[in-house]
Amino acid sequence: MTGLLGLPADTTSGFLLGFLRRDFAAVKILDGFVDGGSIDARQVLVAVVVITLFVPCLANFFVMVREKGLRVASLMAAFNLPYAVLVGAGLRWALGFVPLEWIAGR
C-alpha cells in the first residue's frame, strides 16, 4: 500500500472493509480526506480506482461462484487483484505530473 500505491498505512482498514462491502471502503477512505487527515486528493483518486477494480466484496464473489463456479470465480479474483494494483500504481505515477490543485479543484 504505502510503497507501490503511495497510500498512507491507515487506508489499509478501508481496503479490508472493501472485502465486506465496497461502499464502506470508500467511506472509510474519504473520511481521512474530509477530516483533513493523512490522505490528499491524488491518494483518494488512486485508492478509489483500486477499490473499484479489485476483488469484489464477499457477496459479489459468492454470486460469481454460483454463476460461474468456484474455479472461474477464483481465477477472476486472482486476476483482478494484481490488475487493480498495477492500474493504481500507473495512475499514481501519471498523477505525479499533474498539479494537486487541478485534482483537488482548489
mmCIF file of C-alpha atoms in Angstrom:
data_model
loop_
_atom_site.group_PDB
_atom_site.id
_atom_site.type_symbol
_atom_site.label_atom_id
_atom_site.label_comp_id
_atom_site.label_asym_id
_atom_site.label_seq_id
_atom_site.Cartn_x
_atom_site.Cartn_y
_atom_site.Cartn_z
ATOM 1 C CA MET A 1 0.000 0.000 0.000
ATOM 2 C CA THR A 2 2.498 2.583 1.104
ATOM 3 C CA GLY A 3 5.188 1.697 -1.418
ATOM 4 C CA LEU A 4 3.646 0.885 -4.775
ATOM 5 C CA LEU A 5 0.405 2.826 -4.417
ATOM 6 C CA GLY A 6 1.759 5.616 -2.230
ATOM 7 C CA LEU A 7 -1.151 5.426 0.191
ATOM 8 C CA PRO A 8 -0.946 6.030 3.940
ATOM 9 C CA ALA A 9 -0.980 2.945 6.150
ATOM 10 C CA ASP A 10 -4.340 3.883 7.667
ATOM 11 C CA THR A 11 -6.073 3.244 4.311
ATOM 12 C CA THR A 12 -5.472 -0.472 4.833
ATOM 13 C CA SER A 13 -8.557 -0.692 7.034
ATOM 14 C CA GLY A 14 -10.592 0.786 4.191
ATOM 15 C CA PHE A 15 -9.361 -1.872 1.792
ATOM 16 C CA LEU A 16 -10.141 -4.620 4.297
ATOM 17 C CA LEU A 17 -13.659 -3.244 4.680
ATOM 18 C CA GLY A 18 -13.921 -3.410 0.891
ATOM 19 C CA PHE A 19 -13.972 -7.196 1.094
ATOM 20 C CA LEU A 20 -17.130 -6.960 3.193
ATOM 21 C CA ARG A 21 -18.835 -4.065 1.413
ATOM 22 C CA ARG A 22 -17.260 -1.867 -1.202
ATOM 23 C CA ASP A 23 -19.192 1.272 -0.239
ATOM 24 C CA PHE A 24 -17.859 1.023 3.325
ATOM 25 C CA ALA A 25 -14.324 1.067 1.950
ATOM 26 C CA ALA A 26 -14.920 4.271 0.003
ATOM 27 C CA VAL A 27 -16.482 5.962 3.030
ATOM 28 C CA LYS A 28 -13.577 4.939 5.265
ATOM 29 C CA ILE A 29 -11.016 6.324 2.822
ATOM 30 C CA LEU A 30 -12.938 9.538 2.197
ATOM 31 C CA ASP A 31 -13.204 10.126 5.964
ATOM 32 C CA GLY A 32 -9.426 10.579 6.058
ATOM 33 C CA PHE A 33 -9.660 13.167 3.283
ATOM 34 C CA VAL A 34 -12.641 15.168 4.543
ATOM 35 C CA ASP A 35 -11.361 15.460 8.098
ATOM 36 C CA GLY A 36 -8.044 16.832 6.854
ATOM 37 C CA GLY A 37 -6.360 13.549 7.643
ATOM 38 C CA SER A 38 -3.287 11.994 6.154
ATOM 39 C CA ILE A 39 -4.614 11.469 2.616
ATOM 40 C CA ASP A 40 -4.604 14.007 -0.215
ATOM 41 C CA ALA A 41 -6.678 14.228 -3.411
ATOM 42 C CA ARG A 42 -4.218 12.181 -5.510
ATOM 43 C CA GLN A 43 -4.229 9.387 -2.966
ATOM 44 C CA VAL A 44 -8.031 9.417 -2.748
ATOM 45 C CA LEU A 45 -8.266 9.050 -6.510
ATOM 46 C CA VAL A 46 -5.773 6.174 -6.569
ATOM 47 C CA ALA A 47 -7.486 4.427 -3.646
ATOM 48 C CA VAL A 48 -10.975 4.720 -5.126
ATOM 49 C CA VAL A 49 -9.818 3.404 -8.506
ATOM 50 C CA VAL A 50 -8.084 0.422 -6.875
ATOM 51 C CA ILE A 51 -11.135 -0.305 -4.709
ATOM 52 C CA THR A 52 -13.335 -0.195 -7.795
ATOM 53 C CA LEU A 53 -11.134 -2.635 -9.699
ATOM 54 C CA PHE A 54 -10.021 -5.108 -7.066
ATOM 55 C CA VAL A 55 -11.667 -8.322 -5.918
ATOM 56 C CA PRO A 56 -15.384 -7.807 -5.378
ATOM 57 C CA CYS A 57 -16.922 -7.873 -1.961
ATOM 58 C CA LEU A 58 -17.889 -11.189 -0.407
ATOM 59 C CA ALA A 59 -21.489 -11.061 -1.627
ATOM 60 C CA ASN A 60 -20.386 -10.425 -5.219
ATOM 61 C CA PHE A 61 -17.809 -13.192 -5.002
ATOM 62 C CA PHE A 62 -20.455 -15.686 -3.860
ATOM 63 C CA VAL A 63 -22.689 -14.656 -6.759
ATOM 64 C CA MET A 64 -19.757 -15.241 -9.118
ATOM 65 C CA VAL A 65 -19.229 -18.674 -7.567
ATOM 66 C CA ARG A 66 -22.878 -19.539 -8.016
ATOM 67 C CA GLU A 67 -22.989 -18.291 -11.617
ATOM 68 C CA LYS A 68 -19.565 -19.398 -12.892
ATOM 69 C CA GLY A 69 -18.309 -21.945 -10.396
ATOM 70 C CA LEU A 70 -15.551 -21.765 -7.800
ATOM 71 C CA ARG A 71 -12.704 -22.286 -10.256
ATOM 72 C CA VAL A 72 -13.682 -19.462 -12.618
ATOM 73 C CA ALA A 73 -14.611 -17.112 -9.774
ATOM 74 C CA SER A 74 -11.245 -17.747 -8.109
ATOM 75 C CA LEU A 75 -9.407 -17.130 -11.381
ATOM 76 C CA MET A 76 -11.311 -13.890 -11.835
ATOM 77 C CA ALA A 77 -10.380 -12.775 -8.328
ATOM 78 C CA ALA A 78 -6.755 -13.833 -8.844
ATOM 79 C CA PHE A 79 -6.588 -11.690 -11.988
ATOM 80 C CA ASN A 80 -8.431 -8.669 -10.586
ATOM 81 C CA LEU A 81 -6.208 -8.033 -7.573
ATOM 82 C CA PRO A 82 -2.852 -7.650 -9.396
ATOM 83 C CA TYR A 83 -4.603 -5.795 -12.227
ATOM 84 C CA ALA A 84 -6.095 -3.288 -9.772
ATOM 85 C CA VAL A 85 -2.736 -2.722 -8.071
ATOM 86 C CA LEU A 86 -0.932 -2.233 -11.398
ATOM 87 C CA VAL A 87 -3.554 0.231 -12.632
ATOM 88 C CA GLY A 88 -3.357 2.059 -9.295
ATOM 89 C CA ALA A 89 0.438 2.227 -9.477
ATOM 90 C CA GLY A 90 0.262 3.534 -13.038
ATOM 91 C CA LEU A 91 -2.314 6.116 -12.023
ATOM 92 C CA ARG A 92 -0.145 7.203 -9.092
ATOM 93 C CA TRP A 93 2.783 7.653 -11.468
ATOM 94 C CA ALA A 94 0.706 9.595 -14.003
ATOM 95 C CA LEU A 95 -0.841 11.842 -11.359
ATOM 96 C CA GLY A 96 2.653 12.786 -10.213
ATOM 97 C CA PHE A 97 2.820 15.014 -13.303
ATOM 98 C CA VAL A 98 -0.483 16.757 -12.563
ATOM 99 C CA PRO A 99 -0.603 19.687 -10.133
ATOM 100 C CA LEU A 100 -2.545 18.859 -6.974
ATOM 101 C CA GLU A 101 -4.678 21.975 -7.416
ATOM 102 C CA TRP A 102 -6.090 20.538 -10.669
ATOM 103 C CA ILE A 103 -7.124 17.325 -8.939
ATOM 104 C CA ALA A 104 -8.481 18.874 -5.760
ATOM 105 C CA GLY A 105 -10.229 21.697 -7.609
ATOM 106 C CA ARG A 106 -8.907 24.337 -5.266
#
